[in-house]
CSV table of C-alpha atoms in Angstrom, one decimal:
chain,number,residue,atom,x,y,z
J,1123,MET,CA,-33.3,-18.2,0.4
J,1124,ASN,CA,-30.8,-16.3,2.4
J,1125,TYR,CA,-30.2,-18.4,5.5
J,1126,GLY,CA,-26.7,-17.1,6.1
J,1127,VAL,CA,-24.6,-19.4,4.0
J,1128,GLY,CA,-23.0,-19.3,0.7
J,1129,ASN,CA,-22.8,-17.3,-2.5
J,1130,LEU,CA,-26.3,-16.1,-3.2
J,1131,LYS,CA,-25.2,-13.7,-5.9
J,1132,SER,CA,-24.2,-16.3,-8.5
J,1133,ILE,CA,-27.4,-18.3,-8.4
J,1134,SER,CA,-29.7,-15.2,-8.4
J,1135,LYS,CA,-27.8,-13.8,-11.3
J,1136,ALA,CA,-28.2,-17.0,-13.2
J,1137,VAL,CA,-31.9,-17.1,-12.5
J,1138,ASP,CA,-32.3,-13.5,-13.8
J,1139,TYR,CA,-30.1,-14.3,-16.8
J,1140,VAL,CA,-32.5,-17.1,-18.0
J,1141,GLY,CA,-35.6,-14.9,-17.7
J,1142,GLY,CA,-36.7,-15.7,-14.1
J,1143,HIS,CA,-36.9,-13.2,-11.3
J,1144,ALA,CA,-34.7,-14.0,-8.3
J,1145,LYS,CA,-35.3,-12.4,-5.0
J,1146,VAL,CA,-32.7,-12.9,-2.3
J,1147,THR,CA,-34.6,-12.9,1.0
J,1148,ASP,CA,-34.7,-14.2,4.6
J,1149,ASP,CA,-38.4,-13.1,5.0
J,1150,PRO,CA,-40.6,-16.2,5.7
J,1151,LYS,CA,-43.6,-14.5,4.2
J,1152,GLU,CA,-41.8,-13.8,0.9
J,1153,ILE,CA,-40.5,-17.4,0.9
J,1154,ALA,CA,-44.0,-18.7,1.5
J,1155,GLU,CA,-45.4,-16.7,-1.5
J,1156,ALA,CA,-42.6,-17.6,-3.9
J,1157,GLU,CA,-43.2,-19.7,-7.1
J,1158,GLY,CA,-40.1,-21.7,-6.4
J,1159,ILE,CA,-37.4,-21.9,-3.6
J,1160,ILE,CA,-33.7,-22.2,-4.0
J,1161,LEU,CA,-31.5,-23.4,-1.2
J,1162,PRO,CA,-27.9,-22.5,-2.1
J,1163,GLY,CA,-25.1,-23.6,0.2
J,1164,VAL,CA,-21.5,-23.4,0.9
J,1165,GLY,CA,-20.2,-24.2,4.4
J,1166,ALA,CA,-20.7,-26.8,7.0
J,1167,PHE,CA,-23.7,-29.0,7.4
J,1168,LYS,CA,-24.3,-28.5,11.2
J,1169,SER,CA,-24.3,-24.7,11.1
J,1170,ALA,CA,-26.4,-24.7,8.0
J,1171,MET,CA,-29.1,-26.8,9.7
J,1172,GLU,CA,-29.0,-24.4,12.7
J,1173,ASN,CA,-29.4,-21.4,10.4
J,1174,LEU,CA,-32.2,-23.2,8.6
J,1175,LYS,CA,-34.2,-24.0,11.8
J,1176,PRO,CA,-36.7,-21.1,11.5
J,1177,TYR,CA,-37.5,-22.1,7.9
J,1178,LYS,CA,-37.7,-25.8,8.4
J,1179,ASP,CA,-41.5,-26.2,8.3
J,1180,LEU,CA,-41.7,-23.8,5.4
J,1181,ILE,CA,-39.4,-25.9,3.3
J,1182,ILE,CA,-40.9,-29.3,4.3
J,1183,ASN,CA,-44.4,-28.2,3.6
J,1184,ALA,CA,-43.6,-26.2,0.4
J,1185,ASN,CA,-45.7,-27.2,-2.6
J,1186,VAL,CA,-43.6,-25.3,-5.1
J,1187,PRO,CA,-40.4,-26.6,-6.7
J,1188,VAL,CA,-37.5,-26.5,-4.2
J,1189,LEU,CA,-34.0,-26.6,-5.6
J,1190,GLY,CA,-31.0,-27.5,-3.3
J,1191,ILE,CA,-27.5,-26.8,-4.5
J,1192,CYS,CA,-24.4,-28.4,-3.1
J,1193,LEU,CA,-24.8,-28.2,0.7
J,1194,GLY,CA,-28.4,-27.1,0.0
J,1195,MET,CA,-29.0,-30.5,-1.6
J,1196,GLN,CA,-27.2,-32.4,1.2
J,1197,LEU,CA,-29.6,-30.8,3.7
J,1198,PHE,CA,-32.5,-32.8,2.1
J,1199,ALA,CA,-30.9,-36.0,3.5
J,1200,THR,CA,-31.9,-37.8,6.7
J,1201,GLU,CA,-28.4,-37.3,8.2
J,1202,SER,CA,-24.9,-36.2,7.5
J,1203,GLU,CA,-21.5,-37.4,8.8
J,1204,GLU,CA,-19.9,-34.0,8.3
J,1205,GLY,CA,-18.3,-32.9,11.6
J,1206,GLY,CA,-20.0,-35.7,13.6
J,1207,LEU,CA,-23.4,-37.1,12.9
J,1208,HIS,CA,-26.2,-34.5,12.3
J,1209,ARG,CA,-29.8,-34.7,11.4
J,1210,GLY,CA,-30.9,-33.2,8.1
J,1211,LEU,CA,-34.4,-32.3,6.8
J,1212,ASN,CA,-35.1,-35.9,6.0
J,1213,LEU,CA,-37.0,-35.0,2.8
J,1214,ILE,CA,-35.1,-37.6,0.8
J,1215,PRO,CA,-34.0,-40.7,2.7
J,1216,GLY,CA,-30.2,-41.0,2.7
J,1217,ARG,CA,-27.0,-40.2,4.4
J,1218,VAL,CA,-24.2,-37.7,3.4
J,1219,VAL,CA,-20.8,-39.3,3.7
J,1220,ARG,CA,-17.2,-38.2,3.0
J,1221,PHE,CA,-15.3,-39.4,-0.1
J,1222,PRO,CA,-12.8,-42.1,0.9
J,1223,ASP,CA,-9.3,-40.7,0.9
J,1224,TRP,CA,-8.1,-43.1,-1.8
J,1225,VAL,CA,-10.3,-41.5,-4.6
J,1226,GLY,CA,-7.8,-38.7,-5.1
J,1227,LYS,CA,-7.6,-35.0,-4.1
J,1228,ILE,CA,-10.4,-33.9,-1.7
J,1229,PRO,CA,-12.4,-31.8,-2.2
J,1230,HIS,CA,-13.6,-33.1,-5.5
J,1231,MET,CA,-13.1,-29.9,-7.4
J,1232,GLY,CA,-13.5,-29.0,-11.0
J,1233,TRP,CA,-15.5,-30.1,-14.1
J,1234,ASN,CA,-16.8,-33.6,-14.2
J,1235,GLN,CA,-19.4,-35.5,-16.2
J,1236,ILE,CA,-22.9,-36.5,-15.3
J,1237,ARG,CA,-24.5,-39.8,-16.3
J,1238,ILE,CA,-28.3,-39.3,-16.5
J,1239,VAL,CA,-30.1,-42.1,-14.6
J,1240,LYS,CA,-33.6,-40.7,-14.9
J,1241,ASP,CA,-35.4,-38.3,-17.3
J,1242,HIS,CA,-36.8,-35.3,-15.5
J,1243,ASP,CA,-38.0,-31.9,-16.7
J,1244,VAL,CA,-35.1,-30.2,-14.9
J,1245,LEU,CA,-32.7,-32.1,-17.2
J,1246,ASP,CA,-34.6,-31.3,-20.4
J,1247,GLY,CA,-32.1,-30.7,-23.3
J,1248,ILE,CA,-29.1,-31.8,-21.2
J,1249,GLU,CA,-26.8,-34.3,-22.9
J,1250,GLU,CA,-25.5,-37.5,-21.4
J,1251,GLY,CA,-21.9,-36.9,-20.3
J,1252,SER,CA,-22.2,-33.1,-20.0
J,1253,PHE,CA,-19.6,-31.4,-17.8
J,1254,VAL,CA,-20.7,-29.5,-14.7
J,1255,TYR,CA,-18.7,-27.8,-11.9
J,1256,PHE,CA,-18.2,-29.5,-8.5
J,1257,VAL,CA,-16.6,-28.4,-5.2
J,1258,HIS,CA,-17.4,-30.8,-2.4
J,1259,SER,CA,-15.9,-33.3,0.0
J,1260,TYR,CA,-19.1,-35.1,1.0
J,1261,HIS,CA,-21.7,-36.8,-1.2
J,1262,PHE,CA,-25.3,-38.0,-0.8
J,1263,VAL,CA,-25.9,-41.8,-0.5
J,1264,THR,CA,-29.5,-42.7,-1.3
J,1265,GLU,CA,-31.8,-45.3,-2.9
J,1266,ASP,CA,-31.7,-45.5,-6.7
J,1267,LYS,CA,-35.3,-44.4,-7.0
J,1268,PHE,CA,-34.3,-40.9,-5.8
J,1269,VAL,CA,-31.3,-40.6,-8.2
J,1270,LEU,CA,-31.3,-38.3,-11.2
J,1271,THR,CA,-27.6,-38.3,-12.2
J,1272,LYS,CA,-24.4,-40.1,-11.1
J,1273,THR,CA,-20.8,-39.0,-11.5
J,1274,GLU,CA,-17.4,-40.9,-11.4
J,1275,TYR,CA,-14.7,-39.7,-9.0
J,1276,GLY,CA,-12.8,-42.8,-7.9
J,1277,ILE,CA,-16.2,-44.2,-7.0
J,1278,GLU,CA,-19.6,-43.6,-8.7
J,1279,PHE,CA,-21.5,-41.1,-6.5
J,1280,VAL,CA,-24.9,-39.5,-6.7
J,1281,SER,CA,-24.7,-36.0,-8.3
J,1282,ALA,CA,-28.4,-35.2,-8.5
J,1283,VAL,CA,-31.4,-36.3,-6.5
J,1284,PHE,CA,-35.2,-35.7,-6.6
J,1285,LYS,CA,-38.4,-36.6,-4.7
J,1286,ASP,CA,-41.8,-35.0,-5.4
J,1287,ASN,CA,-41.1,-31.2,-5.7
J,1288,PHE,CA,-37.6,-31.4,-4.3
J,1289,ILE,CA,-34.6,-31.4,-6.6
J,1290,GLY,CA,-31.0,-31.4,-5.5
J,1291,PHE,CA,-27.7,-30.9,-7.4
J,1292,GLN,CA,-24.3,-31.7,-5.9
J,1293,PHE,CA,-22.7,-29.6,-8.6
J,1294,HIS,CA,-23.2,-25.8,-9.1
J,1295,PRO,CA,-25.5,-25.2,-12.1
J,1296,GLU,CA,-24.9,-21.4,-11.7
J,1297,LYS,CA,-21.1,-22.1,-12.4
J,1298,SER,CA,-21.5,-24.7,-15.1
J,1299,GLY,CA,-21.5,-22.6,-18.2
J,1300,LYS,CA,-24.2,-23.2,-20.8
J,1301,VAL,CA,-25.2,-26.6,-19.4
J,1302,GLY,CA,-25.8,-25.1,-16.0
J,1303,LEU,CA,-27.8,-22.2,-17.4
J,1304,ARG,CA,-30.0,-24.6,-19.2
J,1305,ILE,CA,-30.7,-26.5,-16.0
J,1306,VAL,CA,-31.5,-23.2,-14.2
J,1307,GLU,CA,-33.8,-22.3,-17.0
J,1308,ASN,CA,-35.6,-25.6,-16.8
J,1309,PHE,CA,-36.1,-25.1,-13.1
J,1310,VAL,CA,-37.5,-21.6,-13.7
J,1311,LYS,CA,-39.9,-23.0,-16.2
J,1312,MET,CA,-41.1,-25.6,-13.6
J,1313,CYS,CA,-41.7,-22.8,-11.2
J,1314,LYS,CA,-43.9,-20.9,-13.6
J,1315,ARG,CA,-46.1,-23.9,-14.3
O,831,MET,CA,-13.8,-38.2,-15.4
O,832,LEU,CA,-12.5,-35.0,-13.8
O,833,ALA,CA,-11.4,-32.6,-16.6
O,834,LYS,CA,-8.1,-30.8,-16.6
O,835,ARG,CA,-8.8,-27.1,-16.5
O,836,ILE,CA,-7.7,-24.4,-18.9
O,837,ILE,CA,-7.8,-21.0,-17.2
O,838,PRO,CA,-7.3,-17.6,-19.0
O,839,CYS,CA,-5.9,-14.9,-16.7
O,840,LEU,CA,-6.7,-11.2,-17.0
O,841,ASP,CA,-4.1,-8.9,-15.5
O,842,VAL,CA,-6.1,-5.7,-15.0
O,843,THR,CA,-4.9,-2.2,-14.4
O,844,LEU,CA,-6.5,1.2,-14.5
O,845,ASN,CA,-5.5,4.0,-16.9
O,846,GLU,CA,-7.1,7.1,-18.4
O,847,LYS,CA,-9.4,4.8,-20.5
O,848,GLY,CA,-10.6,2.9,-17.4
O,849,ALA,CA,-9.9,-0.7,-16.6
O,850,MET,CA,-7.6,-2.4,-19.0
O,851,VAL,CA,-6.2,-5.9,-19.4
O,852,VAL,CA,-2.4,-5.8,-19.8
O,853,LYS,CA,0.4,-8.3,-20.0
O,854,GLY,CA,4.1,-8.0,-19.6
O,855,VAL,CA,7.2,-10.1,-19.8
O,856,GLU,CA,8.5,-11.3,-16.5
O,857,PHE,CA,6.1,-8.9,-14.8
O,858,VAL,CA,7.4,-5.7,-16.6
O,859,ASN,CA,6.9,-4.0,-20.1
O,860,LEU,CA,3.1,-4.0,-19.8
O,861,ARG,CA,1.1,-4.1,-23.1
O,862,GLU,CA,-2.6,-3.4,-23.4
O,863,ALA,CA,-4.9,-6.2,-24.4
O,864,GLY,CA,-8.4,-4.9,-24.0
O,865,ASP,CA,-11.5,-4.4,-21.8
O,866,PRO,CA,-11.7,-7.0,-19.0
O,867,VAL,CA,-15.5,-7.4,-19.1
O,868,GLU,CA,-15.4,-8.0,-22.9
O,869,LEU,CA,-12.5,-10.4,-22.6
O,870,ALA,CA,-14.1,-12.3,-19.8
O,871,LYS,CA,-17.3,-12.8,-21.7
O,872,ARG,CA,-15.4,-13.9,-24.8
O,873,TYR,CA,-13.5,-16.5,-22.8
O,874,ASP,CA,-16.6,-17.9,-21.1
O,875,GLU,CA,-18.1,-18.3,-24.6
O,876,GLU,CA,-15.0,-19.9,-26.0
O,877,GLY,CA,-14.9,-22.7,-23.4
O,878,ALA,CA,-12.6,-21.4,-20.6
O,879,ASP,CA,-13.1,-23.6,-17.5
O,880,GLU,CA,-12.5,-20.8,-15.1
O,881,LEU,CA,-11.3,-17.2,-15.1
O,882,VAL,CA,-8.7,-15.5,-13.0
O,883,PHE,CA,-8.7,-11.7,-12.7
O,884,LEU,CA,-5.7,-10.1,-11.1
O,885,ASP,CA,-5.9,-6.4,-10.0
O,886,ILE,CA,-2.3,-5.3,-10.6
O,887,THR,CA,-2.9,-1.7,-9.6
O,888,ALA,CA,-3.8,-2.7,-6.1
O,889,SER,CA,-3.7,0.8,-4.8
O,890,PRO,CA,-6.5,1.8,-2.3
O,891,GLU,CA,-8.3,4.1,-4.8
O,892,GLY,CA,-7.7,1.6,-7.6
O,893,ARG,CA,-9.3,-1.1,-5.5
O,894,ARG,CA,-12.5,0.7,-5.0
O,895,MET,CA,-12.9,1.3,-8.8
O,896,MET,CA,-11.8,-2.3,-9.4
O,897,ILE,CA,-14.7,-3.7,-7.3
O,898,ASP,CA,-17.1,-2.2,-9.9
O,899,VAL,CA,-15.2,-3.9,-12.7
O,900,ILE,CA,-15.2,-7.2,-10.8
O,901,GLU,CA,-19.0,-6.8,-10.4
O,902,ARG,CA,-19.6,-6.1,-14.1
O,903,THR,CA,-17.3,-9.0,-15.0
O,904,ALA,CA,-19.1,-11.4,-12.7
O,905,GLU,CA,-22.4,-10.5,-14.3
O,906,GLN,CA,-21.1,-11.8,-17.6
O,907,VAL,CA,-19.6,-15.1,-16.6
O,908,PHE,CA,-21.2,-18.4,-15.4
O,909,ILE,CA,-18.0,-20.3,-14.7
O,910,PRO,CA,-15.9,-20.1,-11.6
O,911,PHE,CA,-14.4,-16.6,-11.2
O,912,THR,CA,-11.3,-16.0,-9.1
O,913,VAL,CA,-10.0,-12.5,-8.2
O,914,GLY,CA,-6.7,-11.5,-6.7
O,915,GLY,CA,-4.2,-8.7,-6.3
O,916,GLY,CA,-3.4,-6.6,-3.3
O,917,ILE,CA,-5.6,-8.6,-0.9
O,918,ARG,CA,-4.6,-7.8,2.7
O,919,SER,CA,-7.5,-8.5,5.0
O,920,ILE,CA,-10.7,-10.4,5.7
O,921,ASP,CA,-12.6,-7.2,4.7
O,922,ASP,CA,-10.8,-7.2,1.3
O,923,ILE,CA,-11.9,-10.8,0.7
O,924,ASN,CA,-15.4,-10.1,1.8
O,925,ALA,CA,-15.7,-7.1,-0.6
O,926,ILE,CA,-14.5,-9.2,-3.6
O,927,LEU,CA,-16.7,-12.2,-2.8
O,928,SER,CA,-19.7,-9.9,-2.4
O,929,ALA,CA,-18.9,-8.4,-5.8
O,930,GLY,CA,-19.6,-11.8,-7.3
O,931,ALA,CA,-16.2,-13.6,-7.3
O,932,ASP,CA,-16.2,-17.3,-6.3
O,933,LYS,CA,-12.6,-17.5,-5.0
O,934,VAL,CA,-9.8,-15.1,-4.1
O,935,THR,CA,-6.1,-15.5,-4.6
O,936,ILE,CA,-3.7,-14.2,-2.0
O,937,ASN,CA,0.0,-13.8,-2.6
O,938,THR,CA,2.2,-11.2,-0.7
O,939,SER,CA,-0.1,-10.9,2.3
O,940,ALA,CA,-0.1,-14.7,2.8
O,941,VAL,CA,3.7,-14.6,3.1
O,942,LYS,CA,3.7,-11.6,5.4
O,943,ASN,CA,0.8,-12.8,7.5
O,944,PRO,CA,0.2,-16.6,7.2
O,945,GLU,CA,-2.6,-16.4,9.8
O,946,LEU,CA,-4.7,-14.6,7.2
O,947,VAL,CA,-4.8,-17.9,5.2
O,948,ARG,CA,-6.0,-19.8,8.2
O,949,GLU,CA,-8.6,-17.2,9.2
O,950,ALA,CA,-9.8,-16.7,5.6
O,951,SER,CA,-10.3,-20.4,5.0
O,952,GLU,CA,-12.1,-20.8,8.3
O,953,ILE,CA,-14.5,-18.0,7.6
O,954,PHE,CA,-15.1,-18.4,3.8
O,955,GLY,CA,-14.2,-22.1,3.4
O,956,SER,CA,-11.0,-23.6,1.9
O,957,GLN,CA,-12.7,-23.9,-1.5
O,958,CYS,CA,-12.5,-20.2,-2.1
O,959,ILE,CA,-9.0,-19.5,-0.9
O,960,VAL,CA,-6.3,-19.8,-3.6
O,961,ILE,CA,-2.8,-19.1,-2.6
O,962,ALA,CA,-0.6,-17.6,-5.3
O,963,ILE,CA,3.0,-18.6,-5.1
O,964,ASP,CA,5.5,-16.7,-7.2
O,965,CYS,CA,9.0,-18.2,-7.2
O,966,ARG,CA,12.3,-18.0,-8.9
O,967,ARG,CA,15.2,-20.4,-9.3
O,968,ASN,CA,18.1,-19.9,-6.9
O,969,PHE,CA,21.4,-21.6,-7.5
O,970,ASP,CA,22.9,-20.9,-4.1
O,971,LEU,CA,22.1,-24.4,-2.8
O,972,SER,CA,23.3,-23.7,0.7
O,973,LYS,CA,20.1,-21.6,1.3
O,974,GLY,CA,17.3,-23.8,0.0
O,975,GLU,CA,15.5,-26.6,1.8
O,976,ASN,CA,14.4,-28.6,-1.3
O,977,VAL,CA,16.8,-28.9,-4.2
O,978,VAL,CA,15.2,-29.7,-7.6
O,979,THR,CA,17.0,-31.0,-10.6
O,980,LEU,CA,16.3,-28.9,-13.7
O,981,GLU,CA,15.8,-30.1,-17.3
O,982,ASP,CA,19.4,-29.6,-18.1
O,983,GLY,CA,20.7,-31.4,-15.1
O,984,ARG,CA,21.6,-28.3,-13.1
O,985,LYS,CA,20.3,-28.1,-9.5
O,986,ALA,CA,18.4,-25.2,-7.9
O,987,TRP,CA,15.9,-24.5,-5.2
O,988,TYR,CA,12.9,-22.2,-5.8
O,989,GLU,CA,12.6,-19.1,-3.7
O,990,VAL,CA,9.3,-17.4,-3.0
O,991,VAL,CA,9.2,-13.8,-4.3
O,992,ILE,CA,6.6,-11.2,-3.4
O,993,TYR,CA,5.5,-7.7,-4.5
O,994,GLY,CA,5.1,-8.9,-8.1
O,995,GLY,CA,8.4,-10.6,-8.1
O,996,ARG,CA,10.4,-7.6,-6.9
O,997,LYS,CA,11.3,-9.0,-3.5
O,998,PRO,CA,12.9,-12.3,-2.7
O,999,THR,CA,11.9,-13.8,0.7
O,1000,GLY,CA,14.4,-16.5,1.4
O,1001,ILE,CA,11.4,-18.9,1.7
O,1002,ASP,CA,11.6,-22.3,-0.1
O,1003,ALA,CA,8.6,-22.6,-2.4
O,1004,ILE,CA,8.0,-26.3,-1.8
O,1005,SER,CA,8.0,-25.9,2.0
O,1006,TRP,CA,5.7,-22.9,1.6
O,1007,ALA,CA,3.2,-24.8,-0.5
O,1008,LYS,CA,3.0,-27.5,2.2
O,1009,LYS,CA,2.6,-24.8,4.8
O,1010,VAL,CA,-0.3,-23.1,3.0
O,1011,GLU,CA,-2.1,-26.4,2.6
O,1012,GLU,CA,-1.8,-26.9,6.3
O,1013,LEU,CA,-3.2,-23.4,6.9
O,1014,GLY,CA,-6.3,-24.3,4.9
O,1015,ALA,CA,-5.6,-23.1,1.3
O,1016,GLY,CA,-7.9,-24.8,-1.2
O,1017,GLU,CA,-5.7,-24.5,-4.2
O,1018,ILE,CA,-2.2,-23.3,-5.3
O,1019,LEU,CA,-1.6,-20.9,-8.2
O,1020,LEU,CA,2.1,-21.4,-9.0
O,1021,THR,CA,4.0,-19.0,-11.2
O,1022,SER,CA,7.7,-19.4,-12.0
O,1023,MET,CA,9.3,-16.0,-12.7
O,1024,ASN,CA,11.9,-17.7,-14.8
O,1025,ARG,CA,9.2,-18.6,-17.3
O,1026,ASP,CA,6.5,-15.9,-17.0
O,1027,GLY,CA,5.9,-14.2,-20.3
O,1028,THR,CA,8.6,-16.1,-22.1
O,1029,LYS,CA,6.4,-18.5,-24.0
O,1030,LEU,CA,9.0,-21.2,-23.4
O,1031,GLY,CA,6.6,-23.5,-21.6
O,1032,TYR,CA,5.7,-24.0,-17.9
O,1033,ASP,CA,8.5,-24.5,-15.4
O,1034,ILE,CA,8.0,-28.3,-15.2
O,1035,PRO,CA,10.5,-29.2,-12.4
O,1036,ILE,CA,8.8,-26.9,-9.7
O,1037,THR,CA,5.3,-27.6,-11.0
O,1038,ARG,CA,5.8,-31.3,-10.6
O,1039,ALA,CA,7.6,-31.0,-7.3
O,1040,ILE,CA,4.8,-29.0,-5.7
O,1041,SER,CA,2.0,-31.1,-7.3
O,1042,GLU,CA,3.6,-34.2,-5.7
O,1043,ALA,CA,4.1,-32.4,-2.4
O,1044,VAL,CA,0.6,-31.3,-1.7
O,1045,ASN,CA,-2.9,-32.9,-1.9
O,1046,ILE,CA,-4.7,-29.7,-3.1
O,1047,PRO,CA,-5.0,-28.8,-6.8
O,1048,VAL,CA,-2.1,-26.9,-8.4
O,1049,ILE,CA,-2.6,-24.4,-11.2
O,1050,ALA,CA,0.5,-24.1,-13.4
O,1051,SER,CA,1.2,-20.5,-14.6
O,1052,GLY,CA,3.9,-18.7,-16.5
O,1053,GLY,CA,5.3,-19.5,-19.9
O,1054,ALA,CA,2.6,-21.1,-22.0
O,1055,GLY,CA,3.2,-20.4,-25.7
O,1056,LYS,CA,1.8,-23.3,-27.6
O,1057,PRO,CA,-0.6,-26.3,-27.0
O,1058,GLU,CA,2.4,-28.6,-26.3
O,1059,HIS,CA,3.1,-26.6,-23.2
O,1060,PHE,CA,-0.3,-27.3,-21.7
O,1061,TYR,CA,0.2,-31.0,-22.4
O,1062,GLU,CA,3.6,-30.9,-20.6
O,1063,GLY,CA,2.1,-29.0,-17.7
O,1064,PHE,CA,-0.6,-31.7,-17.2
O,1065,VAL,CA,1.5,-34.8,-17.9
O,1066,GLU,CA,5.0,-33.9,-16.8
O,1067,GLY,CA,4.1,-31.2,-14.4
O,1068,LYS,CA,1.2,-33.1,-13.0
O,1069,ALA,CA,-0.8,-29.9,-12.7
O,1070,ASP,CA,-4.6,-29.9,-12.3
O,1071,ALA,CA,-5.1,-26.7,-14.3
O,1072,CYS,CA,-3.0,-24.6,-16.6
O,1073,LEU,CA,-3.3,-20.9,-16.7
O,1074,ALA,CA,-2.3,-18.6,-19.6
O,1075,ALA,CA,-2.7,-14.9,-20.4
O,1076,SER,CA,-1.1,-13.3,-23.4
O,1077,ILE,CA,-1.4,-16.1,-25.9
O,1078,PHE,CA,-5.2,-16.1,-25.4
O,1079,HIS,CA,-5.6,-12.3,-25.3
O,1080,TYR,CA,-3.8,-11.7,-28.6
O,1081,ARG,CA,-5.6,-14.6,-30.2
O,1082,GLU,CA,-2.3,-16.4,-30.9
O,1083,ILE,CA,-4.1,-19.5,-30.0
O,1084,SER,CA,-7.7,-20.3,-29.0
O,1085,ILE,CA,-8.9,-22.2,-25.9
O,1086,ALA,CA,-10.6,-24.6,-28.3
O,1087,GLU,CA,-7.3,-25.3,-30.2
O,1088,VAL,CA,-5.6,-26.1,-26.9
O,1089,LYS,CA,-8.4,-28.4,-25.8
O,1090,GLU,CA,-8.5,-30.2,-29.1
O,1091,TYR,CA,-4.8,-30.8,-28.9
O,1092,LEU,CA,-5.1,-32.2,-25.4
O,1093,ALA,CA,-8.2,-34.3,-26.2
O,1094,GLU,CA,-6.4,-36.0,-29.1
O,1095,ARG,CA,-3.7,-37.0,-26.7
O,1096,GLY,CA,-6.0,-38.5,-24.2
O,1097,ILE,CA,-6.1,-35.6,-21.6
O,1098,PRO,CA,-9.7,-35.3,-20.3
O,1099,VAL,CA,-11.0,-31.8,-21.1
O,1100,ARG,CA,-14.5,-30.3,-20.9
O,1101,TRP,CA,-16.4,-29.5,-24.1
């Protein structure tokens, strides 16, 4: 989904690479007909929510797999503290909060490990402790039942979430080498089902 | 645990054969090292944590051809990909990010026009704005703001140099690092001209001083010749990432060997 934020090229390239067919589009009709939807996202929460407004119902009512990446995942939350308190899509109950300053350098940037909390098709073949690539200053706080993976950076934070057909990664699978490509491949397979 | 990053750097120029990776000593005596797209792919497969691509031609006609090379390189790599060299404007940054790069590094233009750093980080986000600082030791202590003690006990300050090291600026590198952080830079790529291409190891005193002075990641660059140098860069230099070029290009050492060496000594690296 091209809703005016972020690097769409990397993720679409990764989808094509693993045998899917990515179409970068802002056309609601094309989005409604897709076998899966990806919400990329780099930028600020508030402006992303504004850009997303015309597509809100489309996403909330989607019955295909929906993948949120980084900010795209944070938009699934009830609300975010980034730049004041702002409402999210409220698809997965939770709040997006900033890392406390004492954890270290912010943004949390670079390769870090995931601890797999729950088995899920999207993590098929992914080993415990795999390294994936992160760039973010805020993280998603939610109930354990919605958590797929956790990661340690001063605190243990939620690095992947899910609920029904919605899956969100705080890290960038499209930038996470072989591990990331496997995750993208798993998602593409879920879309074809 | 957050891994320390190993970053191969491709210095790319254009010649009659097309785009070519080259590497010199202290920025001169360039030697050919191969096709950038092939090398990038190889490094991704060998476990590089990130790739830096520097366009060292940076002429207007070269830039247009280079965009195509950047695009083809980006298609082959699924790790963070940073591109720099001759970036002067928001349009230049836009063109490079649109070609598939994740971050850009700005050097000379940041010194000449610091507002570009602020504007770029506001438009594209700090996470994709890397400021490259090239510096050189200056022993005229009356001119520097921050005096650093070198390994041999001598004292020097580090002066920012631009135009590929050809022009001194009179600017103190530590003060400049703090300033670019304030302007919104997301990362600092620090190259000491005293070490670049020498294989004597990173310039630890300045790497450490800048790592301690800022709260954004610092990439050490210039001088890596063996695995011990990476270890020193992380432990003594307190760098978040270490960059190297020629030792990887000419297969003097592999990324895996460096990572193995580091892992055995307790440095967190990604496998």
